[in-house]
Amino acid sequence: MTTLLGAAEIREIAARIGVNPTKKLGQNFVVDANTCRRIVKVADVQSDDVALEIGPGLGSLTLALLEIANSVIAIEIDPRLAVELPLTVQAHGFEVERLTVLNEDALTTQSLPAEPTILVANLPYNVSVPVLLHFLEKFPTIRSGVVMVQSEVADRLVARPGSKTYGSPSVKATWWADLSGAGNVARQVFWPIPNVDSSLVRFIRHHAAGSESERLITFTVIDAAFAQRRKMLRSALSQVFSGAAEDAIVKAGIDPTARGETLLLRDFIAIANTLEQ
Ligand code: SAM
């Protein structure tokens, strides 16, 4: 049986390749193998999965994914980590052919060498929401996944209307998927220990809520509504859609004095559709 990475080996590799973890790239590496196996289990990774990992770092989660999934595609922005990853995979007894590493900024990824079926990642925290939305949008073969994010971001992603944390990430993500909380992860499993808490979010894709042109206008409405979340809808939307806003809200059957934080995705879609007419 192969072994996963532990704390000592992680520090040894980082020192050898000259990686001093930076906040800028959200480099907090998981040093606990049980946590990595737990994430893979919560994600329900299967042997025939093509797993996509964003930000593999030194490979803690990558090795846990390779224990189950047939193949893994890993996107890492830091060239030193991207070069080292296949060597670590090989040193741990996995067939290196099962891993493809792309050294690029995940926010700009437009194509992948194979169609991913599942996304499992400890996301770089400063870009976690845009990265998640980007991959939901661009890669429809991803059926489900689990991402680790800062706990406050996890709360925002799974929030329902009316809650203080409900906002544009919550609504936008539901265009493609159902999201739910999947537990917390202790700070002590990271090196270096972050000064924020972390949580897992699970998602399962459903049919997209509409066409691409409907999505673009709906997202513009969502952005306008939450740019000024304390304002009534008619006033928040008039900043972007001027005079047409109030009419569209009323025609969509929504109270124009309501606030964006009380609306479901289908309400934003209804407003977007009437605006388009
Ligand atoms: N998966 C590893 C683990 O759990 O130990 C590392 C996770 S660490 C929180 C985030 C990783 O994402 C780092 O390796 C960092 O270099 C990488 N990263 C940061 N920004 C990125 C981006 N825009 N695209 C791809 N990788 C990125």
Coordinates of N, CA and C and ligand atoms in Angstrom, one line a residue, residues 10 24-31 36 53-62 75-78 81 104-107 121-127 131 148 190, ligand 1:
I10 N 6.4 16.9 4.0 CA 5.9 18.1 3.3 C 6.9 19.3 3.5
K24 N -0.1 35.2 -0.5 CA -0.6 35.7 -1.8 C -1.2 34.6 -2.6
L25 N -0.6 33.4 -2.6 CA -1.1 32.3 -3.4 C -1.9 31.3 -2.5
G26 N -2.2 31.8 -1.3 CA -3.1 31.0 -0.4 C -2.4 29.6 -0.1
Q27 N -1.1 29.6 0.1 CA -0.4 28.4 0.3 C -0.4 27.9 1.7
N28 N -1.5 27.2 2.1 CA -1.5 26.5 3.3 C -1.7 25.0 3.0
F29 N -0.7 24.2 3.3 CA -0.7 22.8 2.8 C -1.3 21.9 3.9
V30 N -2.1 20.9 3.5 CA -2.6 20.0 4.5 C -1.6 19.0 4.8
V31 N -1.3 18.8 6.1 CA -0.2 17.9 6.5 C -0.8 16.6 7.2
C36 N -7.1 14.3 4.2 CA -7.2 14.2 2.8 C -8.1 13.0 2.4
E53 N -8.2 18.6 -9.7 CA -7.8 19.3 -8.5 C -7.2 20.6 -8.9
I54 N -7.6 21.7 -8.2 CA -7.1 23.0 -8.4 C -6.2 23.4 -7.3
G55 N -4.9 23.7 -7.5 CA -4.0 24.0 -6.5 C -3.6 22.8 -5.7
P56 N -2.9 21.9 -6.3 CA -2.4 20.6 -5.7 C -1.3 20.9 -4.6
G57 N -0.6 22.0 -4.8 CA 0.4 22.3 -3.8 C 1.5 21.2 -3.8
L58 N 1.8 20.7 -2.7 CA 2.9 19.6 -2.6 C 2.3 18.2 -2.8
G59 N 1.0 18.1 -2.9 CA 0.4 16.9 -3.4 C -0.4 16.1 -2.3
S60 N -0.6 16.7 -1.2 CA -1.3 15.9 -0.1 C -2.6 15.3 -0.6
L61 N -3.5 16.1 -1.2 CA -4.8 15.7 -1.6 C -4.6 14.9 -2.9
T62 N -3.7 15.2 -3.7 CA -3.5 14.5 -5.0 C -3.2 13.0 -4.8
I75 N -4.2 21.5 -11.5 CA -3.8 22.8 -12.1 C -3.1 23.6 -11.0
E76 N -1.8 23.9 -11.2 CA -1.0 24.6 -10.1 C -0.3 25.8 -10.8
I77 N -0.5 26.9 -10.1 CA 0.1 28.2 -10.7 C 1.6 28.3 -10.4
D78 N 2.0 27.7 -9.3 CA 3.4 27.9 -8.8 C 4.3 26.8 -9.6
L81 N 6.1 24.0 -7.7 CA 5.2 22.9 -7.2 C 4.7 22.0 -8.3
E104 N -0.6 26.6 -14.6 CA -1.3 27.8 -15.1 C -2.2 28.3 -14.0
D105 N -2.7 29.5 -14.3 CA -3.6 30.2 -13.4 C -5.0 29.5 -13.7
A106 N -5.6 28.9 -12.7 CA -6.8 28.2 -12.9 C -8.0 29.1 -13.4
L107 N -7.8 30.4 -13.0 CA -8.9 31.3 -13.4 C -9.0 31.5 -14.9
A121 N -10.9 19.8 -4.4 CA -9.8 20.8 -4.2 C -9.8 21.5 -2.9
N122 N -8.6 21.8 -2.4 CA -8.4 22.7 -1.3 C -8.0 24.0 -2.0
L123 N -9.1 24.8 -2.2 CA -8.9 26.0 -3.1 C -8.0 27.1 -2.5
P124 N -7.2 27.8 -3.4 CA -6.6 29.0 -2.9 C -7.6 30.0 -2.4
Y125 N -7.5 30.4 -1.1 CA -8.7 31.1 -0.5 C -9.0 32.4 -1.1
N126 N -8.0 33.1 -1.6 CA -8.3 34.5 -2.2 C -9.0 34.5 -3.5
V127 N -9.1 33.3 -4.2 CA -9.8 33.3 -5.4 C -10.8 32.1 -5.5
V131 N -12.9 30.9 -8.9 CA -12.4 29.6 -9.4 C -13.6 28.6 -9.5
M148 N -12.6 22.7 -0.4 CA -12.4 23.3 0.9 C -12.1 24.8 0.7
F190 N -3.1 22.2 8.9 CA -2.4 22.9 7.8 C -1.0 23.3 8.3
Ligands
SAM1 N1 -4.0 21.1 -2.3 C1 -2.9 21.4 -1.4 C2 -3.1 20.9 -0.1 O1 -4.3 20.7 0.3 O2 -2.1 20.8 0.7 C3 -2.6 22.9 -1.5 C4 -3.7 23.8 -1.2 S1 -3.3 25.5 -1.0 C5 -4.6 26.0 0.0 C6 -3.7 26.3 -2.5 C7 -2.8 25.9 -3.7 O3 -3.3 26.6 -4.9 C8 -1.3 26.3 -3.6 O4 -0.5 25.3 -4.0 C9 -1.1 27.5 -4.6 O5 0.1 27.6 -5.1 C10 -2.2 27.2 -5.6 N2 -2.8 28.4 -6.3 C11 -3.0 29.6 -5.9 N3 -3.6 30.4 -6.8 C12 -3.8 29.6 -7.9 C13 -4.4 29.8 -9.1 N4 -4.9 31.0 -9.5 N5 -4.4 28.7 -10.0 C14 -3.9 27.5 -9.7 N6 -3.3 27.3 -8.5 C15 -3.3 28.3 -7.6

